[in-house]
Amino acid sequence: MLEKFTEKAINVVSTAQKCANDMHSAKIVSEHLLLALFIEAKGIAQKIFKMYDITCEALHKEVTESLNIDKNISTEETTPVFSDHLKELLKNALDLANKSGNPSILYEHLFLAVINDRKSNNVRILEKLGFDVVKSKILLEKLVQKKTKRLYHPEFDENREIEANSSEKTDAIFDSEESSRVFERAVAKLSASNYEILGTEQIISSILEDKDSELAHILAGYGITAEEFETKLANIQSRQSEYENRQIIFTPNAFRTMNLALQTAKELGSSVVLPEHIVLGVLKAKKGIAYDILKEMHINDDDVAHSIIKPIEKQMPETLTILRLAKEEARRLGRNIVGTEMFLLGIIGEASGLGAEVLNELEINIKDARKEVEQLIGFGNEYFDTEIIFTKRAKRVLEKAWELAKADNKTRIGSEHMLLALTYEPSCLAMKALEQLGVDAVEIKEGINIQKRLAASNIS
């Protein structure tokens, strides 16, 4: 179910876990979720709480008293688990999302599920603090309806699209020789630490062991050295930061980090996952023992990430430029969603790649393409307060481009791979725009083959 949660909603659930842990509760209950909703409140949700002068201290006091009454406090040092009632409440949030037409569970759906819940003490706690449940419910429902309309995109229909098994995707991480060596060293550390499941701490420790690498030098500039990392690691007595609700070959947070590393590699135009992408994955995940250690070193996530990405940007991978331009095109139309149509505009805008040359030969220009895209999706106004996200179809195109680059034995994803990948999604908006401009998949494939032959003859 968590794959349907937005980042804000996931943060609420994670904060509820932390609240339960801090309060030594044996289970994560709905009262912890209420407290987490207050802590993570932003924008209108925050204004709703402020409207009734509710403070964190007052709410925490009421929740603590409620949990004491229900005897949920445990003195044992155990990792809290989700209560059956909380699982039911999260399912209710999913039902609310489905009924409102949202493809994802928003923060507001969790809030509505909590104030609709009559089985817990949450409503009583809120009303005791002067909270108007009925009035707030109306405000939240209107906000959900507004977000439903704003999130709409012709390609953004998650209910129709099959989600690939992400556990299979992580296999590609081992295709890179550099990353393979990192994991070989990391696995070797398992027996020494008496662990059977690979965590982020072993992975980062192994990356830092390669002291001669450019990445190690970049990290050392922020005080992140193998020696300092091992010292911090030795002081950690528990792997609690690594576990959530399942155990696999990677710890859950390591698994999430690896998926983020894979995604980052693609977004940076690489057809292989390098140690740099893994470190960026740790910084994006913001969870796990490795990240906890980095926080103890008082580093700035953005500064470290920028230092790692800067050398990659100097190489100017075409895909990195295409994705940047695609995001700019989305913002130009007031959109926070990047679909395949934005990839098309990005390929044309990049101008110097083989993909752009193919489209130029087919007499496709940025002005005409923009006009077709505008007619397909129209203008919005949501980008300014929301992070840019990709449609699942756009992600599939990026995945296919990755596969095509690997099949060509290329270390980078080229614009020709991005363009060819679009033809594997015949009903996508990019292909619809091209069809309106008089170009079909056969012409694109033939154009790419011609340009490849020309490029090969120029080299020889």
Short mmCIF file of C-alpha atoms in Angstrom, two decimals:
data_model
loop_
_atom_site.label_atom_id
_atom_site.label_comp_id
_atom_site.label_asym_id
_atom_site.label_seq_id
_atom_site.Cartn_x
_atom_site.Cartn_y
_atom_site.Cartn_z
CA MET A 1 0.00 0.00 0.00
CA LEU A 2 2.85 2.42 0.82
CA GLU A 3 3.78 2.65 -2.87
CA LYS A 4 0.57 4.68 -3.35
CA PHE A 5 1.54 7.25 -0.69
CA THR A 6 2.93 10.63 -1.68
CA GLU A 7 6.22 11.67 -0.10
CA LYS A 8 4.36 13.88 2.41
CA ALA A 9 2.08 10.99 3.42
CA ILE A 10 5.07 8.66 3.83
CA ASN A 11 6.73 11.26 6.04
CA VAL A 12 3.65 11.27 8.28
CA VAL A 13 3.76 7.48 8.68
CA SER A 14 7.52 7.57 9.36
CA THR A 15 7.04 10.31 11.96
CA ALA A 16 4.28 8.24 13.59
CA GLN A 17 6.78 5.37 13.87
CA LYS A 18 9.28 7.72 15.48
CA CYS A 19 6.66 9.06 17.90
CA ALA A 20 5.76 5.52 18.94
CA ASN A 21 9.41 4.68 19.45
CA ASP A 22 10.11 7.86 21.45
CA MET A 23 7.10 7.14 23.67
CA HIS A 24 8.21 3.51 24.16
CA SER A 25 4.95 2.19 22.76
CA ALA A 26 4.76 -1.46 21.79
CA LYS A 27 2.50 -0.58 18.86
CA ILE A 28 2.05 2.33 16.48
CA VAL A 29 -1.53 3.45 17.02
CA SER A 30 -3.81 6.09 15.52
CA GLU A 31 -2.91 8.60 18.26
CA HIS A 32 0.71 8.49 17.07
CA LEU A 33 -0.55 9.22 13.56
CA LEU A 34 -2.48 12.25 14.86
CA LEU A 35 0.65 13.57 16.53
CA ALA A 36 2.62 12.96 13.33
CA LEU A 37 0.01 14.85 11.29
CA PHE A 38 0.55 17.88 13.51
CA ILE A 39 4.36 17.63 13.32
CA GLU A 40 4.35 17.27 9.51
CA ALA A 41 1.59 19.87 8.92
CA LYS A 42 2.37 22.50 6.30
CA GLY A 43 0.35 25.05 4.36
CA ILE A 44 -3.42 24.89 4.88
CA ALA A 45 -3.20 21.90 7.24
CA GLN A 46 -0.90 23.88 9.50
CA LYS A 47 -3.31 26.83 9.38
CA ILE A 48 -6.16 24.54 10.44
CA PHE A 49 -4.28 23.54 13.59
CA LYS A 50 -3.27 27.17 14.27
CA MET A 51 -6.88 28.26 13.84
CA TYR A 52 -7.67 26.47 17.10
CA ASP A 53 -4.42 27.47 18.87
CA ILE A 54 -3.33 23.84 19.19
CA THR A 55 0.30 23.45 20.22
CA CYS A 56 2.55 20.42 19.91
CA GLU A 57 3.02 20.34 23.68
CA ALA A 58 -0.73 20.33 24.38
CA LEU A 59 -1.42 17.65 21.78
CA HIS A 60 1.49 15.52 22.98
CA LYS A 61 0.20 15.75 26.56
CA GLU A 62 -3.30 14.60 25.54
CA VAL A 63 -1.93 11.75 23.41
CA THR A 64 0.35 10.61 26.22
CA GLU A 65 -2.52 10.58 28.70
CA SER A 66 -4.67 8.68 26.22
CA LEU A 67 -2.00 6.04 25.69
CA ASN A 68 -1.50 5.66 29.43
CA ILE A 69 -5.22 5.10 29.83
CA ASP A 70 -5.14 2.46 27.11
CA LYS A 71 -2.01 0.88 28.64
CA ASN A 72 -0.11 0.95 25.37
CA ILE A 73 3.17 1.95 26.98
CA SER A 74 5.84 -0.74 27.00
CA THR A 75 9.05 -0.77 28.98
CA GLU A 76 10.68 -3.31 26.66
CA GLU A 77 13.19 -2.12 24.05
CA THR A 78 11.30 -3.40 21.00
CA THR A 79 10.60 -1.92 17.60
CA PRO A 80 6.95 -0.73 17.50
CA VAL A 81 4.68 -2.49 15.01
CA PHE A 82 1.52 -1.24 13.32
CA SER A 83 -1.62 -1.96 15.31
CA ASP A 84 -4.51 -3.64 13.51
CA HIS A 85 -6.59 -0.53 13.99
CA LEU A 86 -3.93 1.68 12.39
CA LYS A 87 -3.73 -0.68 9.41
CA GLU A 88 -7.50 -0.34 9.07
CA LEU A 89 -7.21 3.46 9.28
CA LEU A 90 -4.56 3.51 6.50
CA LYS A 91 -6.86 1.38 4.37
CA ASN A 92 -9.61 3.93 5.01
CA ALA A 93 -7.25 6.64 3.74
CA LEU A 94 -6.74 4.60 0.56
CA ASP A 95 -10.51 4.28 0.15
CA LEU A 96 -10.88 8.05 0.55
CA ALA A 97 -8.23 8.59 -2.14
CA ASN A 98 -9.99 6.23 -4.54
CA LYS A 99 -13.37 7.86 -3.93
CA SER A 100 -11.96 11.34 -4.53
CA GLY A 101 -10.29 10.24 -7.77
CA ASN A 102 -6.73 10.75 -6.55
CA PRO A 103 -4.06 8.39 -7.91
CA SER A 104 -2.13 8.68 -4.62
CA ILE A 105 -2.80 8.91 -0.90
CA LEU A 106 -2.22 12.50 0.16
CA TYR A 107 -1.49 13.98 3.59
CA GLU A 108 -5.09 15.25 3.57
CA HIS A 109 -6.48 11.72 3.13
CA LEU A 110 -4.64 10.62 6.28
CA PHE A 111 -5.97 13.68 8.12
CA LEU A 112 -9.54 12.92 6.99
CA ALA A 113 -9.19 9.26 7.97
CA VAL A 114 -8.09 10.31 11.46
CA ILE A 115 -10.94 12.77 12.08
CA ASN A 116 -13.47 10.31 10.62
CA ASP A 117 -12.27 7.61 13.01
CA ARG A 118 -14.62 7.05 15.93
CA LYS A 119 -12.89 3.92 17.23
CA SER A 120 -9.91 5.80 18.68
CA ASN A 121 -9.57 8.72 21.09
CA ASN A 122 -8.42 11.12 18.36
CA VAL A 123 -11.71 12.97 17.90
CA ARG A 124 -12.14 13.29 21.67
CA ILE A 125 -8.56 14.62 22.00
CA LEU A 126 -9.06 17.18 19.23
CA GLU A 127 -12.43 18.36 20.50
CA LYS A 128 -10.99 18.72 24.00
CA LEU A 129 -8.41 21.11 22.50
CA GLY A 130 -11.19 23.13 20.83
CA PHE A 131 -10.83 21.61 17.36
CA ASP A 132 -13.95 21.84 15.15
CA VAL A 133 -14.01 18.43 13.45
CA VAL A 134 -16.97 19.14 11.14
CA LYS A 135 -15.63 22.48 9.86
CA SER A 136 -12.13 21.10 9.36
CA LYS A 137 -13.48 18.07 7.52
CA ILE A 138 -15.21 20.34 5.00
CA LEU A 139 -11.99 22.33 4.44
CA LEU A 140 -9.92 19.17 3.93
CA GLU A 141 -12.44 17.67 1.51
CA LYS A 142 -12.37 20.85 -0.59
CA LEU A 143 -8.57 20.79 -0.55
CA VAL A 144 -8.57 17.15 -1.72
CA GLN A 145 -10.98 17.99 -4.56
CA LYS A 146 -8.78 20.90 -5.62
CA LYS A 147 -5.67 18.72 -5.64
CA THR A 148 -7.46 16.03 -7.61
CA LYS A 149 -8.18 18.51 -10.39
CA ARG A 150 -4.70 19.98 -10.32
CA LEU A 151 -2.93 16.62 -10.40
CA TYR A 152 -4.75 15.45 -13.53
CA HIS A 153 -2.59 14.61 -16.51
CA PRO A 154 -3.66 12.46 -19.51
CA GLU A 155 -0.81 10.01 -18.80
CA PHE A 156 -1.19 10.11 -15.02
CA ASP A 157 -3.51 7.14 -14.55
CA GLU A 158 -1.85 4.75 -12.13
CA ASN A 159 -4.86 2.45 -11.96
CA ARG A 160 -4.40 1.40 -15.59
CA GLU A 161 -0.66 0.92 -15.54
CA ILE A 162 1.07 -2.18 -14.19
CA GLU A 163 3.82 -1.49 -11.67
CA ALA A 164 7.02 -3.37 -12.43
CA ASN A 165 8.57 -5.51 -9.72
CA SER A 166 11.15 -3.13 -8.24
CA SER A 167 13.05 -5.99 -6.60
CA GLU A 168 14.07 -7.16 -10.08
CA LYS A 169 15.31 -3.70 -11.08
CA THR A 170 18.00 -3.67 -8.42
CA ASP A 171 19.80 -6.48 -10.26
CA ALA A 172 21.03 -3.86 -12.75
CA ILE A 173 23.08 -2.26 -9.97
CA PHE A 174 25.59 -5.10 -10.24
CA ASP A 175 26.24 -4.45 -13.96
CA SER A 176 28.78 -1.74 -13.12
CA GLU A 177 32.27 -3.02 -12.32
CA GLU A 178 32.79 -0.24 -9.74
CA SER A 179 29.51 -1.00 -7.95
CA SER A 180 30.15 -4.75 -8.08
CA ARG A 181 33.42 -4.25 -6.23
CA VAL A 182 31.63 -2.10 -3.66
CA PHE A 183 29.06 -4.83 -2.99
CA GLU A 184 31.70 -7.56 -2.83
CA ARG A 185 33.45 -5.63 -0.06
CA ALA A 186 30.12 -4.84 1.63
CA VAL A 187 29.06 -8.50 1.70
CA ALA A 188 32.44 -9.43 3.15
CA LYS A 189 31.71 -7.09 6.05
CA LEU A 190 28.50 -8.93 6.97
CA SER A 191 30.16 -11.86 8.72
CA ALA A 192 32.44 -9.50 10.62
CA SER A 193 29.44 -7.58 11.96
CA ASN A 194 27.33 -10.71 12.61
CA TYR A 195 24.60 -9.50 10.26
CA GLU A 196 22.96 -11.52 7.50
CA ILE A 197 21.18 -8.68 5.73
CA LEU A 198 23.03 -5.97 3.82
CA GLY A 199 22.49 -2.46 5.18
CA THR A 200 23.38 1.04 4.03
CA GLU A 201 26.22 1.21 6.55
CA GLN A 202 28.19 -1.62 4.90
CA ILE A 203 27.60 -0.16 1.44
CA ILE A 204 28.85 3.35 2.31
CA SER A 205 31.73 1.93 4.33
CA SER A 206 32.83 -0.06 1.27
CA ILE A 207 32.60 3.01 -0.98
CA LEU A 208 34.83 4.96 1.41
CA GLU A 209 37.45 2.18 1.39
CA ASP A 210 38.39 3.12 -2.19
CA LYS A 211 40.40 6.11 -0.98
CA ASP A 212 41.90 6.89 -4.40
CA SER A 213 38.55 7.42 -6.12
CA GLU A 214 37.30 10.89 -7.05
CA LEU A 215 34.16 10.25 -5.00
CA ALA A 216 36.19 9.45 -1.87
CA HIS A 217 38.11 12.72 -2.29
CA ILE A 218 34.85 14.68 -2.66
CA LEU A 219 33.39 13.12 0.50
CA ALA A 220 36.65 13.61 2.41
CA GLY A 221 36.27 17.32 1.74
CA TYR A 222 33.20 17.18 3.99
CA GLY A 223 34.97 15.15 6.68
CA ILE A 224 33.40 11.89 5.51
CA THR A 225 36.34 9.48 5.61
CA ALA A 226 36.51 5.71 6.08
CA GLU A 227 38.08 6.15 9.52
CA GLU A 228 35.52 8.70 10.74
CA PHE A 229 32.62 6.67 9.37
CA GLU A 230 33.85 3.46 11.05
CA THR A 231 34.29 5.32 14.35
CA LYS A 232 30.70 6.54 14.23
CA LEU A 233 29.48 3.10 13.15
CA ALA A 234 31.19 1.43 16.10
CA ASN A 235 29.15 3.61 18.47
CA ILE A 236 25.83 2.46 17.02
CA GLN A 237 24.35 -0.42 19.00
CA SER A 238 21.16 -0.98 17.02
CA ARG A 239 20.05 -1.37 13.41
CA GLN A 240 16.62 0.00 14.18
CA SER A 241 17.08 2.85 11.68
CA GLU A 242 17.33 0.23 8.94
CA TYR A 243 14.13 -1.68 9.60
CA GLU A 244 10.53 -0.78 8.91
CA ASN A 245 8.25 -3.74 8.30
CA ARG A 246 10.03 -6.35 6.21
CA GLN A 247 13.35 -8.18 5.91
CA ILE A 248 14.97 -9.04 2.58
CA ILE A 249 18.49 -9.44 1.21
CA PHE A 250 18.85 -5.67 1.70
CA THR A 251 17.41 -3.99 4.76
CA PRO A 252 14.29 -2.02 3.73
CA ASN A 253 16.13 1.30 3.76
CA ALA A 254 19.08 -0.17 1.84
CA PHE A 255 16.61 -1.55 -0.71
CA ARG A 256 14.98 1.88 -1.06
CA THR A 257 18.42 3.48 -1.36
CA MET A 258 19.41 1.08 -4.15
CA ASN A 259 16.22 1.85 -6.07
CA LEU A 260 16.90 5.58 -5.67
CA ALA A 261 20.47 5.01 -6.87
CA LEU A 262 19.14 3.24 -9.95
CA GLN A 263 16.67 6.06 -10.60
CA THR A 264 19.38 8.68 -10.07
CA ALA A 265 21.70 6.95 -12.54
CA LYS A 266 19.01 7.10 -15.21
CA GLU A 267 18.19 10.74 -14.46
CA LEU A 268 21.88 11.62 -14.76
CA GLY A 269 22.11 9.85 -18.12
CA SER A 270 24.16 6.83 -17.04
CA SER A 271 23.38 3.29 -18.20
CA VAL A 272 25.25 1.84 -15.19
CA VAL A 273 24.96 2.50 -11.46
CA LEU A 274 28.16 3.94 -10.01
CA PRO A 275 29.18 4.50 -6.36
CA GLU A 276 28.32 8.18 -6.89
CA HIS A 277 24.71 7.25 -7.59
CA ILE A 278 24.58 5.07 -4.47
CA VAL A 279 25.77 7.93 -2.24
CA LEU A 280 23.20 10.22 -3.88
CA GLY A 281 20.62 7.50 -3.18
CA VAL A 282 21.52 7.56 0.52
CA LEU A 283 21.16 11.35 0.58
CA LYS A 284 17.78 11.14 -1.19
CA ALA A 285 16.46 8.37 1.07
CA LYS A 286 17.32 10.35 4.22
CA LYS A 287 16.97 7.15 6.26
CA GLY A 288 19.11 4.33 7.57
CA ILE A 289 22.26 3.92 9.63
CA ALA A 290 24.57 5.38 6.96
CA TYR A 291 22.46 8.54 6.71
CA ASP A 292 22.26 8.81 10.51
CA ILE A 293 26.07 8.73 10.65
CA LEU A 294 26.35 11.39 7.93
CA LYS A 295 23.95 13.59 9.92
CA GLU A 296 26.17 13.20 12.99
CA MET A 297 29.01 14.62 10.90
CA HIS A 298 26.88 17.78 10.42
CA ILE A 299 27.06 17.73 6.63
CA ASN A 300 24.70 19.64 4.36
CA ASP A 301 22.93 17.14 2.09
CA ASP A 302 22.50 19.59 -0.78
CA ASP A 303 26.15 20.69 -0.69
CA VAL A 304 27.45 17.12 -0.81
CA ALA A 305 25.01 16.15 -3.56
CA HIS A 306 26.00 19.22 -5.61
CA SER A 307 29.70 18.38 -5.24
CA ILE A 308 29.07 14.83 -6.46
CA ILE A 309 26.86 15.89 -9.38
CA LYS A 310 29.11 18.75 -10.54
CA PRO A 311 31.79 16.51 -12.16
CA ILE A 312 29.01 14.50 -13.84
CA GLU A 313 27.41 17.67 -15.22
CA LYS A 314 30.76 18.74 -16.68
CA GLN A 315 30.58 15.67 -18.91
CA MET A 316 27.18 17.01 -20.11
CA PRO A 317 25.28 13.72 -20.59
CA GLU A 318 22.52 14.29 -23.15
CA THR A 319 19.84 12.71 -20.98
CA LEU A 320 20.62 15.05 -18.08
CA THR A 321 20.08 18.01 -20.38
CA ILE A 322 16.90 16.48 -21.85
CA LEU A 323 15.38 15.86 -18.41
CA ARG A 324 16.29 19.36 -17.24
CA LEU A 325 14.66 20.86 -20.33
CA ALA A 326 11.62 18.57 -19.90
CA LYS A 327 11.12 19.91 -16.38
CA GLU A 328 11.49 23.49 -17.64
CA GLU A 329 8.86 22.82 -20.32
CA ALA A 330 6.51 21.45 -17.64
CA ARG A 331 7.01 24.59 -15.54
CA ARG A 332 6.41 26.77 -18.60
CA LEU A 333 2.97 25.18 -18.90
CA GLY A 334 2.34 25.52 -15.17
CA ARG A 335 2.60 21.77 -14.63
CA ASN A 336 4.29 19.74 -11.93
CA ILE A 337 4.02 16.51 -13.95
CA VAL A 338 6.51 15.46 -16.61
CA GLY A 339 5.05 13.06 -19.16
CA THR A 340 6.45 11.66 -22.39
CA GLU A 341 5.42 14.83 -24.22
CA MET A 342 7.92 16.79 -22.12
CA PHE A 343 10.64 14.26 -23.02
CA LEU A 344 9.91 14.98 -26.69
CA LEU A 345 10.28 18.73 -26.13
CA GLY A 346 13.47 18.07 -24.16
CA ILE A 347 14.97 16.01 -27.00
CA ILE A 348 14.20 18.77 -29.51
CA GLY A 349 15.45 21.48 -27.14
CA GLU A 350 18.75 19.67 -26.49
CA ALA A 351 19.38 20.25 -30.22
CA SER A 352 22.84 18.68 -30.59
CA GLY A 353 22.07 15.00 -30.00
CA LEU A 354 21.37 12.30 -32.54
CA GLY A 355 17.71 12.25 -31.48
CA ALA A 356 17.34 15.96 -32.21
CA GLU A 357 19.03 15.48 -35.60
CA VAL A 358 16.53 12.75 -36.50
CA LEU A 359 13.59 15.00 -35.62
CA ASN A 360 15.16 17.90 -37.50
CA GLU A 361 15.44 15.74 -40.63
CA LEU A 362 11.75 14.93 -40.19
CA GLU A 363 11.07 18.71 -40.04
CA ILE A 364 9.92 18.67 -36.42
CA ASN A 365 10.72 21.96 -34.66
CA ILE A 366 10.25 23.15 -31.09
CA LYS A 367 7.59 25.75 -31.98
CA ASP A 368 5.25 23.27 -33.67
CA ALA A 369 5.89 20.57 -31.06
CA ARG A 370 5.08 22.96 -28.22
CA LYS A 371 1.83 23.93 -29.90
CA GLU A 372 0.74 20.28 -30.17
CA VAL A 373 1.71 19.56 -26.55
CA GLU A 374 -0.22 22.62 -25.34
CA GLN A 375 -3.31 21.37 -27.18
CA LEU A 376 -2.93 17.90 -25.64
CA ILE A 377 -2.49 18.88 -21.98
CA GLY A 378 -3.34 22.58 -21.71
CA PHE A 379 -1.98 24.92 -19.06
CA GLY A 380 -2.00 24.40 -15.29
CA ASN A 381 -0.93 26.36 -12.22
CA GLU A 382 0.34 23.76 -9.81
CA TYR A 383 4.10 23.56 -10.34
CA PHE A 384 5.07 26.38 -7.98
CA ASP A 385 4.09 24.60 -4.76
CA THR A 386 4.75 20.98 -5.68
CA GLU A 387 7.81 18.96 -6.60
CA ILE A 388 8.16 17.85 -10.23
CA ILE A 389 7.14 14.21 -10.72
CA PHE A 390 7.20 11.80 -13.68
CA THR A 391 4.23 9.83 -14.99
CA LYS A 392 4.62 6.06 -14.88
CA ARG A 393 4.68 6.04 -18.67
CA ALA A 394 7.55 8.54 -18.66
CA LYS A 395 9.39 6.33 -16.17
CA ARG A 396 8.86 3.35 -18.47
CA VAL A 397 10.33 5.32 -21.37
CA LEU A 398 13.37 6.18 -19.26
CA GLU A 399 13.65 2.50 -18.29
CA LYS A 400 13.48 1.45 -21.95
CA ALA A 401 16.07 4.05 -22.93
CA TRP A 402 18.34 2.56 -20.26
CA GLU A 403 17.87 -0.92 -21.78
CA LEU A 404 18.51 0.36 -25.31
CA ALA A 405 21.73 2.09 -24.21
CA LYS A 406 22.95 -1.10 -22.56
CA ALA A 407 22.07 -3.09 -25.70
CA ASP A 408 24.23 -0.62 -27.67
CA ASN A 409 27.05 -1.18 -25.15
CA LYS A 410 26.95 2.51 -24.26
CA THR A 411 27.81 3.81 -20.80
CA ARG A 412 25.42 6.74 -21.25
CA ILE A 413 21.84 7.07 -22.37
CA GLY A 414 21.79 9.08 -25.59
CA SER A 415 19.00 11.21 -27.04
CA GLU A 416 18.52 8.55 -29.73
CA HIS A 417 17.75 6.00 -27.00
CA MET A 418 15.21 8.38 -25.45
CA LEU A 419 13.57 9.03 -28.83
CA LEU A 420 13.49 5.35 -29.79
CA ALA A 421 12.07 4.45 -26.36
CA LEU A 422 9.09 6.73 -27.06
CA THR A 423 8.08 4.47 -29.96
CA TYR A 424 7.68 1.56 -27.53
CA GLU A 425 4.76 3.49 -25.98
CA PRO A 426 2.59 3.98 -29.11
CA SER A 427 -0.32 5.54 -27.20
CA CYS A 428 1.80 8.01 -25.22
CA LEU A 429 1.33 11.77 -25.59
CA ALA A 430 4.71 12.22 -27.28
CA MET A 431 3.72 9.85 -30.10
CA LYS A 432 0.30 11.50 -30.37
CA ALA A 433 2.00 14.88 -30.78
CA LEU A 434 4.36 13.45 -33.42
CA GLU A 435 1.46 11.85 -35.28
CA GLN A 436 -0.29 15.23 -35.37
CA LEU A 437 2.91 16.61 -36.90
CA GLY A 438 2.87 13.88 -39.56
CA VAL A 439 5.55 11.55 -38.19
CA ASP A 440 5.13 7.91 -37.19
CA ALA A 441 7.22 5.31 -35.34
CA VAL A 442 8.55 3.71 -38.55
CA GLU A 443 10.01 7.03 -39.74
CA ILE A 444 11.62 7.62 -36.34
CA LYS A 445 13.23 4.16 -36.23
CA GLU A 446 14.49 4.48 -39.79
CA GLY A 447 15.80 7.98 -39.08
CA ILE A 448 17.73 6.75 -36.04
CA ASN A 449 19.29 3.91 -38.06
CA ILE A 450 20.37 6.34 -40.79
CA GLN A 451 21.93 8.75 -38.27
CA LYS A 452 23.73 5.87 -36.54
CA ARG A 453 25.23 4.73 -39.85
CA LEU A 454 26.32 8.28 -40.65
CA ALA A 455 27.91 8.66 -37.21
CA ALA A 456 29.74 5.33 -37.62
CA SER A 457 31.06 6.27 -41.08
CA ASN A 458 32.33 9.62 -39.77
CA ILE A 459 34.27 7.84 -37.00
CA SER A 460 35.84 5.37 -39.43
#
